[in-house]
Every structure is written in C-alpha cells, then in structure tokens.
Amino acid sequence: MGSLGRMRNRRARFLLAIACVPVVLVLTALGYMVLMEALEGEPRTFMQSLAWASETLTTTGYGRDAEWTHPALVAYVIVVQIAGLLAVFSLFPLFLLPFLEDRFESRIPNRLPPVRGDLVIYGYGPSVASLLVEARASGLSTIVVEPDEHQARVAVEAGHRVVHLRFSEATQDIRALKSASAIVANAGDDEDAALLVEARAAGFAGPLIALVDSPSHRDAMVLAGASMAFTSRHALAAELAAHVSARIRPRIIGAERLGLDATLVEMRVAQDSELAGRTVRDARVRQRTGASLLAVFKRGVFTPVIADTVLPARARVLAVGSKAALTSLGELLVPITHSGVTLVIGDGDVARRTRDILRDVGEPVRWLAEDPAAELSGDPLDPVFMATVGVPELAFVVLALENDARTLLALAVLRSISTKVRIIAGVDRRENEDRTVRVGADLSASLAAIAGRVLLFHVTGEMPDDTPALTLEVLAFERDRVISLREASLPKGALIVAIRRADGTNEVDIGADTRIEPGDALVVCRGAARRR
C-alpha cells in the first residue's frame, strides 16, 4: 500500500473515532438515566446523565453523584470508568498520533518532476550512496526514485531529491525518463527488469546500468535493456581478495622487470618500537641499516613516504634492500610474512566470492561459515570458539559478515585474541570504513565506495584509478662528473632505491655518500595517482 492510501486509512480511522464519541456519550447517559430511576429511585434528567457520562468517561470527576447502593448500578459505574480509561489511553496512540503524524510529516512527491539531463537512480541504498555524493560534487543533478517509503525518507534525510514511486505500478512515469542523462537500476532484480524494458520501449537511449542481486541474472538484464550489469557484492569481494594477494594486485610493479638484487618486504611498526611516532627523517633508517623505506599504508594504499612522513604505531610500511640490510631493519621493525593461510569469515556472497578468487590464484584459504561446505563452522562473535581457530598463526583474516554491526564486534573479538594478525574488513557503508579501522582492522573496504567508483565511470566516463600505488622505474642520470647521492636532483615524490651502474649491475646498499658516476642511472620509486 502506498503512502497516500495509508494516510487516507489513518484519516478515516481518526474520523470514525471522533464520530463514536457522541454516540458513546449518549448511550452511556441513557443507560445511567434509566438505571438511576429504576434501581436507586432517584430520577435524573438527560442533561444531568450526559454530564455524568462525560465526567466518568474522561475520569475528571462525578459532580453530585458519587455514591450508589444498588450492586447492578455500582457494576455499571465500574464498567463505564474502566471503559473511559481504556478509551483515553487507546485513542491517542491508535488514532490521534498517527493522524497528526500524517498531517505534519513532510510529504514525499509521488510523481516524477520534469527530467532534463538528470541522473535517475531507482532504488536507494549503500551501493548508490557514494555515487550520489560524487555526482553532487561534480555538479550533476540527481533524482532518487524509491519504491519503499521508509527508504525514501532515509534518502530525503540524506539531502537528496526523492520521488516515492514504483515504476512497475506507474509505467506512465517511465516516459519522463527519456531525457535523463543516465539511469541506475538498484531496486531489486524484478523491479529493475521492469524498468529496463519500459525505459527502452519509451525511447531512452542513454546509459542504463543495473546493479544485479543474483549473478545469474546479469545476462538477462542485458537482454532486457541494460547497457551494463554488475554485482556490486562481487566487486567488493574482488577488492578484498586483491588486498590479500600480491598475485592479484602487486604491492609494487617493476621490480621483476628491473631485475634488482634486492628484496621488497612489508613490515609493521611495533607499538613499543623506537621508531613509533617518529618521522622518516628522524628515524634515519637508510643510514642505520642500508635499507630504504618506500611507503606507508594509508587508507587502502601504500603511499610513498617523504622526510616528514610520520611512522605511527602499528603502521604497515614497505621497505627494500639487500638481505643483510633488511635483517638489520628487522631489529627496528617487525617483518610481516605473506605466507600462510587466509581465513575468510562470512555466509554471504561476498565471503564465498572472496574465497573463490583467492583459491583461483593459488592462495591457501579456509572458510568459516554456517554453510556445510565450509571448513570451519562456528560463531565468529564467540571469543571462546575463535580462540580455538588459531588466529595468531593466520596470514590474514577477511571479515565479510552480513552487516556492519556484526563486523565491528567480530573485529573486537579477533583483536582480543591477536594484535598481530592482519584483518581486512568488508562493510556496506562508506562511513564505517574509518570505524572498523579504529576498532582494529588493518584495512576496510566498503560496498558503497567500490560500487560508487564503478558506477561513476559508467555514468560520467571518469576512470577510477585502481593501479598499484607504487612503481619502480629507471631514470637516466647524465652527468660528466662524479657526485654523491645527497647531491642528486630528483623529480618530486621520487625515492632512490638503487643505482644502476654503467655495466648493468644494481647497487642496493646505498647511503648519502654513495658515489654516482658518469653513465650510471637511478632506480627510483614513485607513487601512482591514488584511488578515489
């Protein structure tokens, strides 16, 4: 039932309740008038009886009549008193308050306004929330069409222009979509299919993107008229798996191609490390160990360090150097090994797909779920059970639970068992990414952010940057004299990793006084553009 029909029902109930009041008063007064004369021998006029009925039903008093002798009349008075109390306490919540709520609550339009180049989103939720924010920042006008009244009000409270409408019941409004810049269908596969067919039949020729609940419906959605159909939860699973496996998304590219005789490692700044809270300049890592710090992990990517970059406690960093140099660095930082088993926790599509992707690339993975096919079965919120899983020995834990609240609690349980295991959390809402990191996740990826990037590209053509954060490359260094490394002039944001000598060998153990000779080149690390 729509909001208009619900409002009419409430108004009808309220008017019926008001109409019943005089009827009940008159009948109660007539009954009292008859009983007083027949049982007490004290006749009352109709007006006197009406006053008594009003005072008794509203529990305001009895006037001159406060004592009766006949049991039947006493019982009648008691019944009227109780009926009055029940009527007063039921009238307000059942009739008056819903009526006033409808009168003063803001009404959401149920017809489409003129559409002139607007982005129309059918179905509000986490998958499109990020797109709406990006569209607003880009100056693109949007209209949210939501078939569910509660979700429509949530969208209104978020500041969006909203229409409460179900296209499958109001196909005449679909013709207004012909002038939309793009349409995103996110109201469920059945509703989306109806919109796709009718929108194409109405002459809409622009981008029509369908967010599919069931992956098996993707081809059907394209046949129904979608220009692109994708499953946002599978996109989130791919993102989570990429943060686990360097085989999917390398931490740094170019090292194999350059053939460096060096090792790239990931390390953690321990809580009690002497480097915790210090800047890269103050840490003097290269001078003390011969290894180079390349990047620190921030907001889902490794960001190149500069001299003033602070190394927070528990931060993950990338370092490069010879085995001897990295052994020395291991006395200051905690090496992180990428070998070992990854535990994926969750029963939904995100967990299953994450497990499948990791298995496909050869990563050892176990699955904890209530599904009979899972290797482990138990409650991830139960500290006693999770203590038996062997969390400290795991390489990664991927949380892909059914809602963000359970994810936060599961994070706290895991951190109470191990402070060292790397935890990657998948959440629905973008605002919960920071919350999970505060609770203890090393990385958090949200359905809203992932789906938003994909949708933004297909709606506006703006390509989201998903490239690795760091690249290694060789810079020619043309000099006719020998200089020291501290004298070298580098492009902004470039870090020297090694010196490629004129004979093709690479010198990794370098310091400020290392000599650069004519014909040498510099192997540098640079940061790629960061993802949105």
Short mmCIF file of C-alpha atoms in Angstrom, two decimals:
data_model
loop_
_atom_site.label_atom_id
_atom_site.label_comp_id
_atom_site.label_asym_id
_atom_site.label_seq_id
_atom_site.Cartn_x
_atom_site.Cartn_y
_atom_site.Cartn_z
CA MET A 1 0.00 0.00 0.00
CA GLY A 2 1.31 3.44 -0.91
CA SER A 3 1.75 6.35 1.47
CA LEU A 4 -1.34 8.09 0.08
CA GLY A 5 -3.57 5.07 0.76
CA ARG A 6 -2.08 4.64 4.23
CA MET A 7 -2.74 8.30 5.02
CA ARG A 8 -6.37 8.00 3.89
CA ASN A 9 -6.87 4.95 6.11
CA ARG A 10 -5.49 6.76 9.13
CA ARG A 11 -7.69 9.77 8.48
CA ALA A 12 -10.76 7.54 8.13
CA ARG A 13 -9.96 5.77 11.42
CA PHE A 14 -9.48 9.09 13.19
CA LEU A 15 -12.77 10.49 11.90
CA LEU A 16 -14.56 7.28 12.88
CA ALA A 17 -13.15 7.54 16.41
CA ILE A 18 -14.32 11.17 16.69
CA ALA A 19 -17.79 10.23 15.42
CA CYS A 20 -18.05 7.46 18.02
CA VAL A 21 -17.52 9.85 20.95
CA PRO A 22 -21.00 11.49 20.97
CA VAL A 23 -22.67 8.13 20.29
CA VAL A 24 -20.94 6.53 23.29
CA LEU A 25 -21.77 9.55 25.49
CA VAL A 26 -25.46 9.46 24.58
CA LEU A 27 -25.81 5.69 25.06
CA THR A 28 -23.95 5.84 28.42
CA ALA A 29 -26.11 8.76 29.58
CA LEU A 30 -29.36 6.99 28.61
CA GLY A 31 -28.26 3.85 30.44
CA TYR A 32 -27.41 5.85 33.57
CA MET A 33 -30.70 7.78 33.43
CA VAL A 34 -32.74 4.55 33.26
CA LEU A 35 -30.74 2.74 35.96
CA MET A 36 -30.85 5.67 38.42
CA GLU A 37 -34.65 5.80 38.26
CA ALA A 38 -35.20 2.05 38.28
CA LEU A 39 -32.59 0.96 40.84
CA GLU A 40 -31.92 3.99 43.06
CA GLY A 41 -35.31 5.68 42.81
CA GLU A 42 -33.61 8.99 42.05
CA PRO A 43 -34.56 10.17 38.54
CA ARG A 44 -32.01 12.17 36.53
CA THR A 45 -32.65 14.36 33.54
CA PHE A 46 -30.95 13.57 30.26
CA MET A 47 -28.62 16.56 30.62
CA GLN A 48 -27.63 15.52 34.15
CA SER A 49 -26.97 11.99 32.94
CA LEU A 50 -24.97 13.32 29.95
CA ALA A 51 -22.81 15.39 32.31
CA TRP A 52 -22.22 12.32 34.50
CA ALA A 53 -21.27 10.23 31.46
CA SER A 54 -18.81 12.87 30.24
CA GLU A 55 -17.18 13.23 33.67
CA THR A 56 -16.90 9.49 34.19
CA LEU A 57 -15.63 8.52 30.74
CA THR A 58 -12.97 11.25 30.85
CA THR A 59 -12.11 10.43 34.53
CA THR A 60 -12.46 14.09 35.54
CA GLY A 61 -14.96 13.56 38.41
CA TYR A 62 -18.58 12.72 39.22
CA GLY A 63 -20.19 16.00 40.26
CA ARG A 64 -23.15 15.41 42.64
CA ASP A 65 -23.29 11.64 42.01
CA ALA A 66 -20.54 9.82 43.89
CA GLU A 67 -22.40 7.11 45.89
CA TRP A 68 -24.71 4.30 44.79
CA THR A 69 -26.32 1.49 46.75
CA HIS A 70 -27.62 -0.99 44.21
CA PRO A 71 -24.95 -3.54 43.13
CA ALA A 72 -26.04 -3.51 39.49
CA LEU A 73 -25.64 0.25 39.26
CA VAL A 74 -22.27 0.09 41.02
CA ALA A 75 -21.16 -2.51 38.46
CA TYR A 76 -22.37 -0.29 35.62
CA VAL A 77 -20.38 2.66 37.02
CA ILE A 78 -17.24 0.50 37.30
CA VAL A 79 -17.58 -0.70 33.71
CA VAL A 80 -18.01 2.88 32.46
CA GLN A 81 -14.95 4.02 34.44
CA ILE A 82 -12.73 1.25 33.03
CA ALA A 83 -14.08 1.83 29.52
CA GLY A 84 -13.25 5.52 29.86
CA LEU A 85 -9.66 4.82 30.91
CA LEU A 86 -9.16 2.37 28.04
CA ALA A 87 -10.66 4.81 25.55
CA VAL A 88 -8.41 7.68 26.66
CA PHE A 89 -5.22 5.61 26.55
CA SER A 90 -6.04 3.97 23.22
CA LEU A 91 -7.44 6.99 21.39
CA PHE A 92 -4.12 8.88 21.37
CA PRO A 93 -1.67 6.20 20.14
CA LEU A 94 -4.08 4.40 17.81
CA PHE A 95 -5.93 7.29 16.23
CA LEU A 96 -4.79 10.78 17.16
CA LEU A 97 -0.98 10.42 16.95
CA PRO A 98 -0.94 8.64 13.53
CA PHE A 99 -3.32 11.29 12.20
CA LEU A 100 -1.13 14.15 13.47
CA GLU A 101 1.97 12.39 12.14
CA ASP A 102 0.46 12.28 8.66
CA ARG A 103 -0.66 15.89 8.90
CA PHE A 104 2.72 17.31 9.85
CA GLU A 105 5.16 14.83 8.30
CA SER A 106 6.75 16.09 5.10
CA ARG A 107 5.13 14.52 2.07
CA ILE A 108 7.39 12.91 -0.50
CA PRO A 109 6.35 13.55 -4.12
CA ASN A 110 4.87 10.51 -5.85
CA ARG A 111 5.18 11.82 -9.41
CA LEU A 112 8.36 12.43 -11.36
CA PRO A 113 9.28 16.08 -11.94
CA PRO A 114 10.42 17.12 -15.42
CA VAL A 115 13.66 15.22 -16.16
CA ARG A 116 16.16 17.33 -18.11
CA GLY A 117 19.57 15.70 -18.15
CA ASP A 118 19.28 14.39 -14.57
CA LEU A 119 20.87 11.20 -13.33
CA VAL A 120 17.96 8.99 -12.21
CA ILE A 121 18.64 6.34 -9.57
CA TYR A 122 15.92 3.76 -8.98
CA GLY A 123 16.38 2.29 -5.51
CA TYR A 124 18.34 3.96 -2.69
CA GLY A 125 20.95 2.04 -0.69
CA PRO A 126 24.65 1.67 0.15
CA SER A 127 25.54 0.67 -3.43
CA VAL A 128 24.49 4.07 -4.81
CA ALA A 129 25.20 6.32 -1.81
CA SER A 130 28.78 7.02 -2.88
CA LEU A 131 27.69 7.71 -6.47
CA LEU A 132 25.21 10.32 -5.23
CA VAL A 133 27.95 12.07 -3.24
CA GLU A 134 30.31 12.08 -6.23
CA ALA A 135 27.56 13.28 -8.57
CA ARG A 136 26.73 16.16 -6.24
CA ALA A 137 30.42 17.12 -6.05
CA SER A 138 30.57 17.08 -9.87
CA GLY A 139 27.52 19.33 -10.17
CA LEU A 140 25.38 16.58 -11.73
CA SER A 141 21.69 16.84 -10.87
CA THR A 142 20.18 13.64 -9.48
CA ILE A 143 16.73 12.24 -8.78
CA VAL A 144 16.27 9.24 -6.49
CA VAL A 145 13.16 7.17 -7.21
CA GLU A 146 12.47 4.84 -4.29
CA PRO A 147 9.57 2.35 -4.15
CA ASP A 148 9.82 1.85 -0.38
CA GLU A 149 8.52 4.72 1.76
CA HIS A 150 10.93 4.16 4.65
CA GLN A 151 13.95 4.09 2.34
CA ALA A 152 12.58 7.16 0.56
CA ARG A 153 12.57 9.07 3.86
CA VAL A 154 16.12 7.90 4.59
CA ALA A 155 17.17 9.35 1.23
CA VAL A 156 15.32 12.60 1.99
CA GLU A 157 17.12 12.90 5.33
CA ALA A 158 20.42 12.42 3.47
CA GLY A 159 19.60 15.55 1.46
CA HIS A 160 18.67 14.01 -1.89
CA ARG A 161 15.82 14.89 -4.24
CA VAL A 162 13.46 11.94 -3.87
CA VAL A 163 10.29 10.62 -5.50
CA HIS A 164 8.33 7.81 -3.82
CA LEU A 165 7.23 5.75 -6.79
CA ARG A 166 7.14 2.16 -8.01
CA PHE A 167 7.69 2.06 -11.76
CA SER A 168 6.06 -1.36 -12.13
CA GLU A 169 2.79 0.24 -10.94
CA ALA A 170 3.19 3.63 -12.65
CA THR A 171 4.52 2.96 -16.13
CA GLN A 172 3.28 6.35 -17.36
CA ASP A 173 6.08 7.98 -15.38
CA ILE A 174 8.73 5.97 -17.25
CA ARG A 175 8.12 8.09 -20.36
CA ALA A 176 9.50 11.07 -18.43
CA LEU A 177 12.89 9.30 -18.22
CA LYS A 178 13.57 9.75 -21.93
CA SER A 179 15.58 12.93 -21.25
CA ALA A 180 17.63 11.54 -18.35
CA SER A 181 21.42 11.60 -18.71
CA ALA A 182 21.67 8.07 -17.28
CA ILE A 183 19.61 5.61 -15.26
CA VAL A 184 20.88 3.35 -12.48
CA ALA A 185 18.57 0.47 -11.53
CA ASN A 186 19.04 -0.71 -7.94
CA ALA A 187 15.56 -1.69 -6.70
CA GLY A 188 15.82 -5.48 -6.92
CA ASP A 189 16.12 -7.66 -9.99
CA ASP A 190 12.38 -7.93 -10.68
CA GLU A 191 11.72 -4.20 -10.36
CA ASP A 192 14.88 -3.39 -12.31
CA ALA A 193 13.90 -5.68 -15.17
CA ALA A 194 10.52 -3.95 -15.49
CA LEU A 195 12.22 -0.56 -15.58
CA LEU A 196 14.79 -1.67 -18.18
CA VAL A 197 12.17 -2.96 -20.61
CA GLU A 198 9.84 0.02 -20.24
CA ALA A 199 12.62 2.63 -20.36
CA ARG A 200 13.99 1.26 -23.63
CA ALA A 201 10.46 0.99 -25.04
CA ALA A 202 9.88 4.65 -24.10
CA GLY A 203 12.87 5.65 -26.23
CA PHE A 204 15.61 6.10 -23.61
CA ALA A 205 18.93 5.57 -25.41
CA GLY A 206 21.45 6.60 -22.74
CA PRO A 207 23.45 4.54 -20.24
CA LEU A 208 21.23 2.18 -18.24
CA ILE A 209 23.20 0.43 -15.51
CA ALA A 210 21.71 -2.42 -13.50
CA LEU A 211 23.05 -3.47 -10.10
CA VAL A 212 22.19 -7.16 -10.07
CA ASP A 213 21.38 -9.05 -6.87
CA SER A 214 21.87 -12.51 -8.39
CA PRO A 215 24.89 -13.00 -10.69
CA SER A 216 22.84 -15.46 -12.76
CA HIS A 217 20.60 -12.56 -13.82
CA ARG A 218 23.34 -10.47 -15.45
CA ASP A 219 22.80 -11.75 -19.00
CA ALA A 220 19.04 -11.45 -18.61
CA MET A 221 19.39 -7.82 -17.51
CA VAL A 222 21.47 -7.01 -20.58
CA LEU A 223 18.85 -8.64 -22.79
CA ALA A 224 16.18 -6.57 -21.01
CA GLY A 225 17.98 -3.37 -22.00
CA ALA A 226 20.84 -2.72 -19.59
CA SER A 227 23.95 -1.24 -21.15
CA MET A 228 25.94 -2.78 -18.25
CA ALA A 229 25.01 -5.11 -15.40
CA PHE A 230 27.24 -5.99 -12.48
CA THR A 231 27.02 -7.44 -9.00
CA SER A 232 28.34 -4.91 -6.50
CA ARG A 233 29.00 -7.56 -3.85
CA HIS A 234 31.27 -9.46 -6.21
CA ALA A 235 33.16 -6.24 -6.89
CA LEU A 236 33.68 -5.84 -3.13
CA ALA A 237 34.90 -9.45 -2.92
CA ALA A 238 37.46 -8.79 -5.66
CA GLU A 239 38.71 -5.73 -3.75
CA LEU A 240 39.10 -7.71 -0.51
CA ALA A 241 40.95 -10.52 -2.30
CA ALA A 242 43.27 -8.03 -4.03
CA HIS A 243 44.38 -6.68 -0.66
CA VAL A 244 45.25 -10.18 0.49
CA SER A 245 47.15 -11.43 -2.55
CA ALA A 246 50.01 -9.65 -4.29
CA ARG A 247 49.33 -12.04 -7.19
CA ILE A 248 46.14 -10.09 -7.87
CA ARG A 249 47.40 -6.59 -7.12
CA PRO A 250 51.18 -6.26 -6.72
CA ARG A 251 52.32 -4.01 -3.88
CA ILE A 252 54.81 -2.52 -6.31
CA ILE A 253 55.37 -3.02 -10.03
CA GLY A 254 58.60 -3.02 -11.97
CA ALA A 255 60.86 -4.88 -9.53
CA GLU A 256 60.88 -8.13 -11.53
CA ARG A 257 61.39 -6.28 -14.82
CA LEU A 258 64.35 -4.34 -13.45
CA GLY A 259 66.00 -7.45 -12.04
CA LEU A 260 67.06 -5.84 -8.78
CA ASP A 261 69.18 -7.91 -6.46
CA ALA A 262 67.02 -6.68 -3.62
CA THR A 263 64.08 -7.84 -1.57
CA LEU A 264 60.82 -5.98 -1.09
CA VAL A 265 59.28 -6.65 2.30
CA GLU A 266 56.35 -5.46 4.34
CA MET A 267 56.96 -4.58 7.98
CA ARG A 268 54.97 -3.26 10.90
CA VAL A 269 55.91 -0.53 13.35
CA ALA A 270 55.52 -2.23 16.73
CA GLN A 271 53.67 -0.43 19.49
CA ASP A 272 56.87 -0.24 21.56
CA SER A 273 59.23 0.37 18.64
CA GLU A 274 61.66 3.25 18.98
CA LEU A 275 60.52 4.40 15.51
CA ALA A 276 56.84 4.70 16.50
CA GLY A 277 55.70 8.30 16.18
CA ARG A 278 58.96 9.47 14.58
CA THR A 279 59.38 10.95 11.13
CA VAL A 280 61.30 9.21 8.37
CA ARG A 281 64.00 11.90 8.66
CA ASP A 282 64.40 11.30 12.39
CA ALA A 283 64.33 7.50 12.01
CA ARG A 284 67.43 7.56 9.76
CA VAL A 285 66.64 4.04 8.55
CA ARG A 286 68.91 4.09 5.48
CA GLN A 287 71.86 5.43 7.43
CA ARG A 288 71.41 2.87 10.23
CA THR A 289 70.52 -0.25 8.22
CA GLY A 290 71.18 0.36 4.50
CA ALA A 291 67.51 -0.44 3.70
CA SER A 292 65.08 2.11 2.27
CA LEU A 293 61.55 2.85 3.44
CA LEU A 294 59.36 3.29 0.37
CA ALA A 295 55.80 3.70 1.56
CA VAL A 296 53.41 3.63 4.48
CA PHE A 297 49.96 2.07 4.27
CA LYS A 298 47.19 4.69 4.46
CA ARG A 299 43.50 4.38 3.57
CA GLY A 300 43.83 1.27 1.47
CA VAL A 301 47.01 2.06 -0.50
CA PHE A 302 50.74 2.28 0.09
CA THR A 303 51.61 5.96 -0.08
CA PRO A 304 55.22 6.99 -0.81
CA VAL A 305 57.00 8.43 2.20
CA ILE A 306 58.74 11.79 2.40
CA ALA A 307 61.16 13.03 5.01
CA ASP A 308 58.34 14.41 7.18
CA THR A 309 56.15 11.29 7.00
CA VAL A 310 55.33 10.07 10.50
CA LEU A 311 55.54 6.36 11.24
CA PRO A 312 52.56 5.63 13.52
CA ALA A 313 52.50 2.66 15.86
CA ARG A 314 51.06 -0.45 14.15
CA ALA A 315 51.55 1.14 10.71
CA ARG A 316 52.47 -1.12 7.80
CA VAL A 317 55.45 0.01 5.73
CA LEU A 318 57.18 -1.20 2.58
CA ALA A 319 60.96 -1.45 2.65
CA VAL A 320 63.56 -2.56 0.09
CA GLY A 321 67.17 -3.56 0.45
CA SER A 322 69.64 -6.40 0.46
CA LYS A 323 69.06 -9.34 2.75
CA ALA A 324 71.70 -8.03 5.16
CA ALA A 325 70.12 -4.57 5.24
CA LEU A 326 66.65 -5.97 5.84
CA THR A 327 67.97 -8.17 8.62
CA SER A 328 69.25 -5.02 10.33
CA LEU A 329 65.92 -3.29 9.72
CA GLY A 330 64.16 -6.28 11.31
CA GLU A 331 65.71 -5.26 14.62
CA LEU A 332 63.77 -2.00 14.44
CA LEU A 333 60.55 -3.13 12.74
CA VAL A 334 58.52 -6.34 12.75
CA PRO A 335 58.69 -8.26 9.44
CA ILE A 336 55.33 -9.34 8.06
CA THR A 337 55.21 -12.59 6.19
CA HIS A 338 52.68 -13.07 3.40
CA SER A 339 52.95 -16.83 3.61
CA GLY A 340 50.29 -18.71 5.49
CA VAL A 341 46.57 -19.34 5.45
CA THR A 342 43.90 -16.70 4.95
CA LEU A 343 40.66 -17.19 6.89
CA VAL A 344 37.52 -15.81 5.23
CA ILE A 345 34.59 -15.34 7.63
CA GLY A 346 31.00 -14.93 6.46
CA ASP A 347 27.99 -16.69 4.94
CA GLY A 348 27.03 -14.34 2.13
CA ASP A 349 28.03 -13.84 -1.50
CA VAL A 350 30.97 -11.58 -0.58
CA ALA A 351 32.61 -14.25 1.57
CA ARG A 352 32.05 -17.04 -0.96
CA ARG A 353 33.35 -14.97 -3.86
CA THR A 354 36.41 -13.80 -1.90
CA ARG A 355 37.23 -17.42 -1.05
CA ASP A 356 36.85 -18.48 -4.70
CA ILE A 357 39.06 -15.68 -6.03
CA LEU A 358 41.84 -16.45 -3.58
CA ARG A 359 41.71 -20.15 -4.39
CA ASP A 360 41.80 -19.42 -8.12
CA VAL A 361 45.11 -17.54 -7.77
CA GLY A 362 46.64 -20.27 -5.62
CA GLU A 363 46.40 -18.67 -2.17
CA PRO A 364 45.82 -21.06 0.77
CA VAL A 365 42.43 -20.15 2.21
CA ARG A 366 39.94 -21.51 4.75
CA TRP A 367 36.30 -20.54 5.11
CA LEU A 368 34.39 -20.08 8.38
CA ALA A 369 30.61 -20.09 7.94
CA GLU A 370 27.43 -21.93 8.80
CA ASP A 371 27.43 -23.43 5.31
CA PRO A 372 28.01 -27.22 5.36
CA ALA A 373 30.66 -26.76 2.65
CA ALA A 374 32.79 -24.55 4.93
CA GLU A 375 35.94 -25.95 6.53
CA LEU A 376 35.06 -24.33 9.86
CA SER A 377 31.65 -23.84 11.42
CA GLY A 378 31.04 -21.62 14.42
CA ASP A 379 30.11 -18.19 15.72
CA PRO A 380 32.77 -15.55 14.86
CA LEU A 381 31.38 -13.42 17.71
CA ASP A 382 32.17 -16.11 20.31
CA PRO A 383 35.63 -15.46 21.83
CA VAL A 384 35.84 -18.99 23.22
CA PHE A 385 35.26 -20.57 19.81
CA MET A 386 37.53 -18.12 17.95
CA ALA A 387 40.35 -18.88 20.39
CA THR A 388 40.33 -22.46 19.03
CA VAL A 389 40.70 -21.37 15.39
CA GLY A 390 44.39 -20.48 15.62
CA VAL A 391 44.02 -16.80 14.75
CA PRO A 392 47.62 -15.77 15.66
CA GLU A 393 49.03 -18.25 13.12
CA LEU A 394 46.94 -16.91 10.21
CA ALA A 395 48.36 -14.66 7.49
CA PHE A 396 45.10 -12.73 7.00
CA VAL A 397 41.54 -12.71 8.28
CA VAL A 398 38.89 -11.37 5.87
CA LEU A 399 35.62 -10.34 7.52
CA ALA A 400 32.65 -10.44 5.14
CA LEU A 401 29.71 -10.65 7.52
CA GLU A 402 26.09 -9.85 6.78
CA ASN A 403 26.01 -6.42 8.45
CA ASP A 404 28.43 -3.77 9.66
CA ALA A 405 27.47 -4.08 13.33
CA ARG A 406 28.49 -7.75 13.43
CA THR A 407 31.71 -6.86 11.61
CA LEU A 408 32.65 -4.34 14.29
CA LEU A 409 32.01 -6.83 17.09
CA ALA A 410 33.89 -9.61 15.27
CA LEU A 411 36.84 -7.24 14.88
CA ALA A 412 36.93 -6.59 18.59
CA VAL A 413 36.83 -10.34 19.29
CA LEU A 414 39.70 -11.01 16.88
CA ARG A 415 41.84 -8.21 18.30
CA SER A 416 41.29 -9.55 21.83
CA ILE A 417 42.85 -12.82 20.59
CA SER A 418 45.69 -11.43 18.44
CA THR A 419 47.10 -7.97 17.90
CA LYS A 420 49.37 -9.08 15.06
CA VAL A 421 47.13 -10.89 12.57
CA ARG A 422 46.21 -8.72 9.59
CA ILE A 423 42.47 -8.14 9.35
CA ILE A 424 40.68 -6.90 6.24
CA ALA A 425 37.05 -5.91 6.79
CA GLY A 426 34.31 -5.58 4.21
CA VAL A 427 31.46 -3.24 5.15
CA ASP A 428 28.38 -1.86 3.44
CA ARG A 429 28.58 1.84 4.28
CA ARG A 430 31.48 4.12 3.48
CA GLU A 431 31.33 5.89 6.84
CA ASN A 432 32.03 2.56 8.57
CA GLU A 433 35.44 2.19 6.92
CA ASP A 434 37.09 4.51 9.46
CA ARG A 435 35.13 2.93 12.33
CA THR A 436 36.43 -0.54 11.57
CA VAL A 437 39.99 0.76 11.29
CA ARG A 438 39.64 2.41 14.71
CA VAL A 439 38.45 -0.88 16.19
CA GLY A 440 41.42 -2.76 14.77
CA ALA A 441 41.14 -3.52 11.05
CA ASP A 442 44.30 -3.06 9.01
CA LEU A 443 42.15 -2.24 6.00
CA SER A 444 38.46 -1.66 5.39
CA ALA A 445 36.70 -1.61 2.02
CA SER A 446 33.06 -0.62 1.62
CA LEU A 447 30.41 -1.73 -0.83
CA ALA A 448 29.41 1.92 -1.24
CA ALA A 449 32.89 3.06 -2.28
CA ILE A 450 33.57 0.13 -4.63
CA ALA A 451 30.18 0.29 -6.37
CA GLY A 452 30.40 4.09 -6.48
CA ARG A 453 33.67 4.00 -8.43
CA VAL A 454 32.28 1.56 -10.99
CA LEU A 455 29.03 3.48 -11.39
CA LEU A 456 30.81 6.83 -11.64
CA PHE A 457 32.86 5.58 -14.56
CA HIS A 458 29.86 4.24 -16.46
CA VAL A 459 27.78 7.35 -15.77
CA THR A 460 30.35 10.10 -16.33
CA GLY A 461 33.21 8.38 -18.12
CA GLU A 462 35.63 9.32 -15.33
CA MET A 463 38.00 6.39 -14.93
CA PRO A 464 38.70 5.46 -11.30
CA ASP A 465 42.39 4.76 -10.70
CA ASP A 466 42.84 1.21 -9.43
CA THR A 467 46.51 0.90 -10.34
CA PRO A 468 49.07 -0.17 -7.73
CA ALA A 469 50.20 2.72 -5.59
CA LEU A 470 53.92 2.35 -6.32
CA THR A 471 56.07 1.81 -9.41
CA LEU A 472 59.80 1.27 -9.91
CA GLU A 473 61.50 2.84 -12.90
CA VAL A 474 64.96 3.76 -14.15
CA LEU A 475 65.87 7.43 -14.55
CA ALA A 476 68.77 8.30 -16.81
CA PHE A 477 71.26 10.41 -14.91
CA GLU A 478 73.51 12.29 -17.30
CA ARG A 479 76.50 13.77 -15.51
CA ASP A 480 80.05 14.43 -16.66
CA ARG A 481 81.45 14.24 -13.14
CA VAL A 482 81.17 12.08 -10.07
CA ILE A 483 78.73 13.27 -7.39
CA SER A 484 77.42 11.86 -4.13
CA LEU A 485 73.90 10.60 -3.69
CA ARG A 486 72.99 13.56 -1.49
CA GLU A 487 73.78 15.89 -4.41
CA ALA A 488 71.43 14.12 -6.83
CA SER A 489 68.44 16.12 -8.02
CA LEU A 490 65.27 14.02 -8.24
CA PRO A 491 61.74 14.59 -9.52
CA LYS A 492 59.22 15.44 -6.83
CA GLY A 493 57.97 12.38 -4.98
CA ALA A 494 60.73 10.07 -6.23
CA LEU A 495 62.74 7.91 -3.83
CA ILE A 496 66.10 6.38 -4.76
CA VAL A 497 66.03 2.60 -4.38
CA ALA A 498 69.26 1.62 -6.10
CA ILE A 499 71.94 2.81 -8.51
CA ARG A 500 72.22 1.03 -11.84
CA ARG A 501 75.86 1.13 -12.78
CA ALA A 502 77.07 1.60 -16.33
CA ASP A 503 77.90 -2.13 -16.55
CA GLY A 504 74.25 -3.06 -15.80
CA THR A 505 74.68 -4.12 -12.19
CA ASN A 506 72.49 -2.68 -9.45
CA GLU A 507 73.89 -1.35 -6.19
CA VAL A 508 71.28 -1.59 -3.47
CA ASP A 509 73.26 -0.88 -0.31
CA ILE A 510 73.50 2.87 -0.73
CA GLY A 511 73.82 5.87 1.53
CA ALA A 512 74.11 9.63 1.32
CA ASP A 513 77.81 9.39 0.43
CA THR A 514 77.44 6.72 -2.27
CA ARG A 515 79.08 7.92 -5.49
CA ILE A 516 77.17 8.34 -8.73
CA GLU A 517 79.49 8.12 -11.69
CA PRO A 518 79.00 9.20 -15.32
CA GLY A 519 76.89 6.60 -17.17
CA ASP A 520 75.04 5.48 -14.03
CA ALA A 521 71.24 5.59 -13.77
CA LEU A 522 68.96 5.81 -10.74
CA VAL A 523 66.29 3.25 -9.88
CA VAL A 524 63.55 5.24 -8.20
CA CYS A 525 60.16 4.52 -6.66
CA ARG A 526 57.25 6.79 -7.47
CA GLY A 527 53.67 6.86 -6.29
CA ALA A 528 50.87 6.36 -8.81
CA ALA A 529 47.76 8.54 -8.61
CA ARG A 530 45.68 7.41 -5.66
CA ARG A 531 42.29 5.87 -5.99
CA ARG A 532 39.23 7.89 -5.12
#
